[in-house]
GROMACS .gro file of C-alpha atoms in nm:
model
  302
    1MET     CA    1  -0.575  -0.652  -0.799
    2ILE     CA    2  -0.281  -0.866  -0.903
    3ASP     CA    3  -0.123  -0.841  -0.555
    4SER     CA    4  -0.409  -1.032  -0.392
    5ASP     CA    5  -0.321  -1.386  -0.287
    6SER     CA    6  -0.548  -1.561  -0.536
    7GLU     CA    7  -0.459  -1.339  -0.831
    8PHE     CA    8  -0.085  -1.359  -0.769
    9LYS     CA    9  -0.090  -1.737  -0.726
   10SER     CA   10  -0.275  -1.761  -1.057
   11LEU     CA   11  -0.015  -1.530  -1.215
   12ILE     CA   12   0.274  -1.748  -1.093
   13ASP     CA   13   0.103  -2.065  -1.221
   14THR     CA   14   0.052  -1.903  -1.561
   15VAL     CA   15   0.419  -1.799  -1.581
   16LYS     CA   16   0.527  -2.155  -1.498
   17LYS     CA   17   0.298  -2.300  -1.766
   18ILE     CA   18   0.438  -2.060  -2.027
   19ALA     CA   19   0.793  -2.158  -1.923
   20GLU     CA   20   0.697  -2.526  -1.954
   21ALA     CA   21   0.557  -2.464  -2.302
   22ASP     CA   22   0.883  -2.293  -2.395
   23GLN     CA   23   1.076  -2.585  -2.244
   24SER     CA   24   1.277  -2.336  -2.038
   25GLN     CA   25   1.407  -2.576  -1.776
   26ASP     CA   26   1.657  -2.329  -1.630
   27LEU     CA   27   1.379  -2.078  -1.570
   28LEU     CA   28   1.153  -2.342  -1.414
   29SER     CA   29   1.437  -2.450  -1.185
   30LEU     CA   30   1.488  -2.091  -1.073
   31LEU     CA   31   1.117  -2.040  -1.005
   32ALA     CA   32   1.099  -2.367  -0.812
   33ARG     CA   33   1.387  -2.266  -0.584
   34SER     CA   34   1.254  -1.917  -0.509
   35GLU     CA   35   1.007  -1.755  -0.274
   36ILE     CA   36   0.806  -1.524  -0.499
   37THR     CA   37   0.633  -1.211  -0.371
   38ILE     CA   38   0.489  -0.896  -0.523
   39ARG     CA   39   0.481  -0.538  -0.398
   40GLN     CA   40   0.335  -0.216  -0.533
   41THR     CA   41   0.629   0.016  -0.599
   42GLY     CA   42   0.473   0.297  -0.798
   43TYR     CA   43   0.155   0.481  -0.892
   44ASP     CA   44   0.072   0.711  -1.182
   45ASN     CA   45  -0.253   0.904  -1.149
   46TRP     CA   46  -0.263   0.982  -1.521
   47ASP     CA   47  -0.565   0.855  -1.717
   48GLY     CA   48  -0.755   0.706  -1.424
   49GLY     CA   49  -0.454   0.576  -1.230
   50ILE     CA   50  -0.204   0.297  -1.298
   51TYR     CA   51  -0.048   0.081  -1.026
   52TYR     CA   52   0.304  -0.047  -1.086
   53TYR     CA   53   0.442  -0.360  -0.919
   54THR     CA   54   0.777  -0.526  -0.862
   55VAL     CA   55   0.804  -0.906  -0.836
   56PHE     CA   56   1.070  -1.028  -0.593
   57LEU     CA   57   1.230  -1.372  -0.618
   58ALA     CA   58   1.413  -1.469  -0.301
   59VAL     CA   59   1.648  -1.731  -0.444
   60GLU     CA   60   1.832  -2.001  -0.253
   61VAL     CA   61   2.185  -1.875  -0.193
   62SER     CA   62   2.349  -2.158  -0.387
   63LYS     CA   63   2.128  -2.089  -0.688
   64PHE     CA   64   2.178  -1.713  -0.656
   65ILE     CA   65   2.556  -1.759  -0.672
   66GLU     CA   66   2.509  -1.948  -1.000
   67VAL     CA   67   2.315  -1.667  -1.166
   68ARG     CA   68   2.457  -1.354  -1.004
   69ASN     CA   69   2.701  -1.281  -1.288
   70ASP     CA   70   2.409  -1.264  -1.530
   71LEU     CA   71   2.144  -1.104  -1.310
   72ASP     CA   72   2.039  -0.840  -1.562
   73ASN     CA   73   1.956  -1.097  -1.830
   74TRP     CA   74   1.773  -1.321  -1.583
   75GLU     CA   75   1.566  -1.032  -1.452
   76LYS     CA   76   1.490  -0.910  -1.804
   77THR     CA   77   1.375  -1.257  -1.911
   78LEU     CA   78   1.163  -1.303  -1.600
   79LEU     CA   79   1.006  -0.961  -1.651
   80GLU     CA   80   0.895  -1.062  -2.002
   81TYR     CA   81   0.732  -1.379  -1.865
   82PHE     CA   82   0.554  -1.197  -1.581
   83GLN     CA   83   0.432  -0.917  -1.809
   84LEU     CA   84   0.266  -1.151  -2.059
   85PRO     CA   85  -0.031  -1.260  -1.840
   86VAL     CA   86  -0.110  -0.903  -1.730
   87ARG     CA   87  -0.056  -0.717  -2.058
   88HIS     CA   88  -0.434  -0.677  -2.102
   89LEU     CA   89  -0.474  -0.484  -1.776
   90GLU     CA   90  -0.507  -0.109  -1.819
   91SER     CA   91  -0.468   0.001  -1.457
   92GLU     CA   92  -0.197  -0.242  -1.338
   93GLY     CA   93   0.143  -0.340  -1.464
   94ILE     CA   94   0.463  -0.521  -1.362
   95THR     CA   95   0.764  -0.302  -1.430
   96ARG     CA   96   1.045  -0.492  -1.263
   97VAL     CA   97   1.158  -0.835  -1.142
   98SER     CA   98   1.427  -0.842  -0.875
   99LEU     CA   99   1.638  -1.143  -0.775
  100VAL     CA  100   1.778  -1.144  -0.421
  101PRO     CA  101   1.944  -1.414  -0.210
  102LYS     CA  102   1.717  -1.553   0.059
  103SER     CA  103   1.951  -1.448   0.335
  104ALA     CA  104   1.895  -1.084   0.234
  105ILE     CA  105   1.520  -1.103   0.294
  106ALA     CA  106   1.565  -1.108   0.669
  107ALA     CA  107   1.772  -0.792   0.656
  108SER     CA  108   1.501  -0.528   0.685
  109PRO     CA  109   1.589  -0.388   1.026
  110GLU     CA  110   1.525  -0.020   0.974
  111VAL     CA  111   1.153  -0.007   0.906
  112ASN     CA  112   1.078   0.107   1.260
  113PRO     CA  113   0.896   0.441   1.220
  114GLY     CA  114   1.027   0.556   1.557
  115ARG     CA  115   1.394   0.541   1.461
  116PRO     CA  116   1.604   0.853   1.385
  117LEU     CA  117   1.582   0.958   1.022
  118SER     CA  118   1.873   1.029   0.792
  119SER     CA  119   1.912   1.369   0.627
  120ALA     CA  120   1.780   1.229   0.297
  121GLU     CA  121   1.480   1.081   0.475
  122MET     CA  122   1.413   1.410   0.652
  123LYS     CA  123   1.406   1.579   0.312
  124ARG     CA  124   1.154   1.326   0.179
  125LYS     CA  125   0.944   1.372   0.492
  126GLU     CA  126   0.948   1.749   0.443
  127LEU     CA  127   0.834   1.714   0.081
  128LEU     CA  128   0.549   1.485   0.183
  129THR     CA  129   0.449   1.723   0.464
  130GLN     CA  130   0.416   2.009   0.217
  131TYR     CA  131   0.216   1.786  -0.014
  132LEU     CA  132  -0.027   1.686   0.262
  133ASP     CA  133  -0.100   2.053   0.327
  134LYS     CA  134  -0.250   2.098  -0.018
  135VAL     CA  135  -0.413   1.765  -0.111
  136SER     CA  136  -0.786   1.697  -0.097
  137GLU     CA  137  -0.933   1.411   0.102
  138ASP     CA  138  -0.976   1.205  -0.214
  139GLN     CA  139  -0.611   1.260  -0.307
  140LEU     CA  140  -0.502   1.172   0.048
  141ILE     CA  141  -0.681   0.839   0.012
  142GLU     CA  142  -0.589   0.749  -0.345
  143LEU     CA  143  -0.235   0.886  -0.374
  144ILE     CA  144  -0.104   0.843  -0.020
  145LEU     CA  145  -0.298   0.588   0.184
  146MET     CA  146  -0.368   0.320  -0.076
  147PRO     CA  147  -0.002   0.285  -0.183
  148LEU     CA  148   0.105   0.296   0.183
  149PHE     CA  149  -0.121   0.015   0.304
  150ARG     CA  150  -0.054  -0.201   0.000
  151HIS     CA  151   0.319  -0.163   0.063
  152LEU     CA  152   0.268  -0.266   0.426
  153GLY     CA  153   0.113  -0.596   0.317
  154PHE     CA  154  -0.260  -0.527   0.332
  155GLN     CA  155  -0.477  -0.678   0.060
  156ARG     CA  156  -0.793  -0.568  -0.120
  157VAL     CA  157  -0.731  -0.206  -0.023
  158THR     CA  158  -1.060  -0.068  -0.155
  159VAL     CA  159  -1.201   0.284  -0.159
  160THR     CA  160  -1.573   0.309  -0.085
  161GLY     CA  161  -1.809   0.584   0.010
  162HIS     CA  162  -1.732   0.846  -0.255
  163LYS     CA  163  -1.923   0.701  -0.548
  164ASP     CA  164  -2.185   0.509  -0.349
  165LYS     CA  165  -2.253   0.796  -0.106
  166LEU     CA  166  -2.164   0.600   0.206
  167LEU     CA  167  -1.932   0.860   0.356
  168GLU     CA  168  -2.194   0.939   0.620
  169PHE     CA  169  -2.123   0.594   0.763
  170GLY     CA  170  -1.753   0.669   0.784
  171LYS     CA  171  -1.655   0.383   0.555
  172ASP     CA  172  -1.387   0.545   0.339
  173VAL     CA  173  -1.155   0.246   0.289
  174TRP     CA  174  -1.163  -0.121   0.377
  175MET     CA  175  -0.885  -0.378   0.351
  176LYS     CA  176  -0.775  -0.709   0.493
  177PHE     CA  177  -0.459  -0.861   0.635
  178VAL     CA  178  -0.365  -1.228   0.609
  179LEU     CA  179  -0.211  -1.373   0.925
  180PRO     CA  180   0.062  -1.641   0.902
  181THR     CA  181  -0.211  -1.890   1.000
  182GLN     CA  182  -0.406  -1.778   0.688
  183HIS     CA  183  -0.681  -1.629   0.903
  184LEU     CA  184  -0.811  -1.290   0.787
  185LEU     CA  185  -0.846  -0.962   0.974
  186TYR     CA  186  -1.063  -0.690   0.821
  187PHE     CA  187  -1.006  -0.319   0.869
  188GLY     CA  188  -1.226  -0.019   0.800
  189ILE     CA  189  -1.063   0.324   0.779
  190GLN     CA  190  -1.227   0.657   0.852
  191VAL     CA  191  -1.025   0.922   0.673
  192LYS     CA  192  -1.038   1.285   0.782
  193LYS     CA  193  -0.820   1.530   0.595
  194GLY     CA  194  -0.771   1.778   0.880
  195LYS     CA  195  -0.729   1.776   1.255
  196ILE     CA  196  -0.959   1.581   1.489
  197ASP     CA  197  -1.031   1.763   1.814
  198SER     CA  198  -1.277   1.746   2.101
  199ALA     CA  199  -1.417   2.097   2.074
  200GLY     CA  200  -1.792   2.133   2.043
  201ILE     CA  201  -1.749   2.382   1.758
  202THR     CA  202  -1.441   2.315   1.549
  203LYS     CA  203  -1.243   2.550   1.333
  204ALA     CA  204  -1.273   2.527   0.956
  205GLY     CA  205  -1.094   2.218   0.829
  206ASN     CA  206  -1.109   2.040   1.165
  207ASN     CA  207  -1.332   1.744   1.255
  208SER     CA  208  -1.531   1.687   1.572
  209VAL     CA  209  -1.451   1.368   1.761
  210ALA     CA  210  -1.824   1.329   1.836
  211GLU     CA  211  -1.886   1.286   1.461
  212VAL     CA  212  -1.599   1.037   1.443
  213TYR     CA  213  -1.749   0.847   1.737
  214ASN     CA  214  -2.086   0.804   1.565
  215GLN     CA  215  -1.920   0.693   1.243
  216SER     CA  216  -1.701   0.444   1.430
  217LEU     CA  217  -2.005   0.274   1.584
  218MET     CA  218  -2.173   0.251   1.243
  219LEU     CA  219  -1.861   0.112   1.081
  220LEU     CA  220  -1.809  -0.153   1.349
  221GLY     CA  221  -2.157  -0.290   1.276
  222LEU     CA  222  -2.149  -0.255   0.899
  223ALA     CA  223  -2.098  -0.558   0.674
  224ILE     CA  224  -1.862  -0.545   0.376
  225PHE     CA  225  -1.846  -0.790   0.087
  226ASP     CA  226  -1.518  -0.971   0.027
  227PRO     CA  227  -1.522  -1.093  -0.335
  228ASP     CA  228  -1.227  -1.326  -0.270
  229ILE     CA  229  -1.442  -1.547  -0.047
  230GLY     CA  230  -1.786  -1.442  -0.173
  231LYS     CA  231  -1.917  -1.349   0.172
  232ASN     CA  232  -2.020  -1.050   0.378
  233VAL     CA  233  -1.788  -0.990   0.674
  234LEU     CA  234  -1.769  -0.746   0.966
  235VAL     CA  235  -1.462  -0.533   1.025
  236ASP     CA  236  -1.238  -0.642   1.310
  237HIS     CA  237  -1.074  -0.302   1.361
  238VAL     CA  238  -1.147   0.058   1.271
  239ILE     CA  239  -0.855   0.287   1.193
  240ILE     CA  240  -0.931   0.652   1.260
  241LEU     CA  241  -0.686   0.831   1.034
  242ALA     CA  242  -0.633   1.205   1.012
  243GLY     CA  243  -0.425   1.402   0.766
  244GLY     CA  244  -0.365   1.641   1.057
  245GLU     CA  245  -0.333   1.585   1.431
  246ILE     CA  246  -0.561   1.373   1.651
  247THR     CA  247  -0.547   1.561   1.979
  248LYS     CA  248  -0.492   1.381   2.309
  249ALA     CA  249  -0.823   1.517   2.437
  250ALA     CA  250  -1.004   1.370   2.136
  251ARG     CA  251  -0.845   1.029   2.192
  252LEU     CA  252  -0.936   1.032   2.561
  253TRP     CA  253  -1.293   1.143   2.493
  254LEU     CA  254  -1.347   0.873   2.232
  255GLY     CA  255  -1.197   0.609   2.460
  256SER     CA  256  -1.432   0.710   2.740
  257GLN     CA  257  -1.736   0.668   2.516
  258LEU     CA  258  -1.650   0.321   2.389
  259ASP     CA  259  -1.685   0.007   2.596
  260ALA     CA  260  -1.387  -0.219   2.669
  261VAL     CA  261  -1.439  -0.438   2.360
  262GLN     CA  262  -1.485  -0.146   2.124
  263ARG     CA  263  -1.176   0.034   2.255
  264ARG     CA  264  -0.963  -0.262   2.151
  265GLN     CA  265  -1.104  -0.234   1.800
  266ILE     CA  266  -1.001   0.129   1.748
  267ILE     CA  267  -0.660   0.227   1.606
  268PHE     CA  268  -0.548   0.589   1.577
  269MET     CA  269  -0.321   0.720   1.302
  270ASP     CA  270  -0.243   1.084   1.237
  271ARG     CA  271  -0.016   1.285   1.007
  272GLU     CA  272   0.305   1.196   1.192
  273ASP     CA  273   0.230   0.824   1.160
  274ILE     CA  274   0.170   0.859   0.787
  275LEU     CA  275   0.488   1.060   0.734
  276ASN     CA  276   0.711   0.823   0.932
  277LEU     CA  277   0.571   0.505   0.776
  278TYR     CA  278   0.607   0.649   0.428
  279THR     CA  279   0.964   0.758   0.496
  280VAL     CA  280   1.114   0.451   0.666
  281ASN     CA  281   0.953   0.214   0.414
  282ASN     CA  282   1.102   0.417   0.129
  283ILE     CA  283   0.771   0.434  -0.060
  284PRO     CA  284   0.793   0.644  -0.378
  285LEU     CA  285   0.647   0.990  -0.327
  286PRO     CA  286   0.350   1.098  -0.540
  287SER     CA  287   0.451   1.300  -0.843
  288GLY     CA  288   0.286   1.608  -0.694
  289ALA     CA  289   0.515   1.591  -0.392
  290LEU     CA  290   0.837   1.594  -0.591
  291PRO     CA  291   1.021   1.924  -0.645
  292PRO     CA  292   1.011   2.057  -1.001
  293ALA     CA  293   1.301   1.942  -1.213
  294GLU     CA  294   1.562   2.205  -1.280
  295SER     CA  295   1.529   2.306  -1.643
  296GLU     CA  296   1.841   2.353  -1.847
  297GLU     CA  297   1.836   2.640  -2.091
  298ASP     CA  298   1.898   2.520  -2.442
  299ASP     CA  299   2.166   2.697  -2.643
  300LEU     CA  300   2.018   2.929  -2.900
  301PRO     CA  301   2.080   2.815  -3.260
  302PHE     CA  302   2.215   3.159  -3.353
   0.00000   0.00000   0.00000
């Protein structure tokens, strides 16, 4: 994936070499005085799925003032340079380059999922809620969770278990997070589409916490291969994620079964967490969650 550290660093180096070959000193100066990041900002599930990315250049304020009257041309030129090295990729693409002053990067105060939502955000949350009611578990993973975790800064967000028949081990998704110290934390995610409860016999569509417990133990001891470092690693944390509710009784029961070390490795996320994170981070909704466009009746030619 082009948003992994190694791939993106290689992409930036390639762009700089192309700019050097073109003797574009102004462009090289801009790149040198910027903090460059990449973020997934779209997904199209047509023809196997295509991930769309935006490259952000946080430019020194003095340099930003120099170029702000011609931002559109700068961003268009930069987009052409960043698209060249990835034009051969069929499932990934860079669709936008955005220049922002460095001082604006620190201004992201309202990503707290516990804050009150605006009316527009409540509408988006309602649309996503309706969409979650009808998606399959595969769609929940591929169309909702993967874009969400990539947007939140996780790397190598990888789906496993469906093709290699490992779902019985509870290993639906694995990913990693790079700390500011460059140390890595690995996460395994058990995804359950419906509600997780503590009943011995659950209703249709619900999941027993006893099953989740057994899968959690297996996942905590299961090695995964990280191709970036060429090694097998163990997950540091397991995220138990439900498309429905995780009842309080289920959380308490699972906590009572795990020892003190294992309890610290378990993270719970349910539907409300997904909805709030999606909404406050302003992640584009899947196409299936959007309301149908209002069609305008064409005038008859007679």
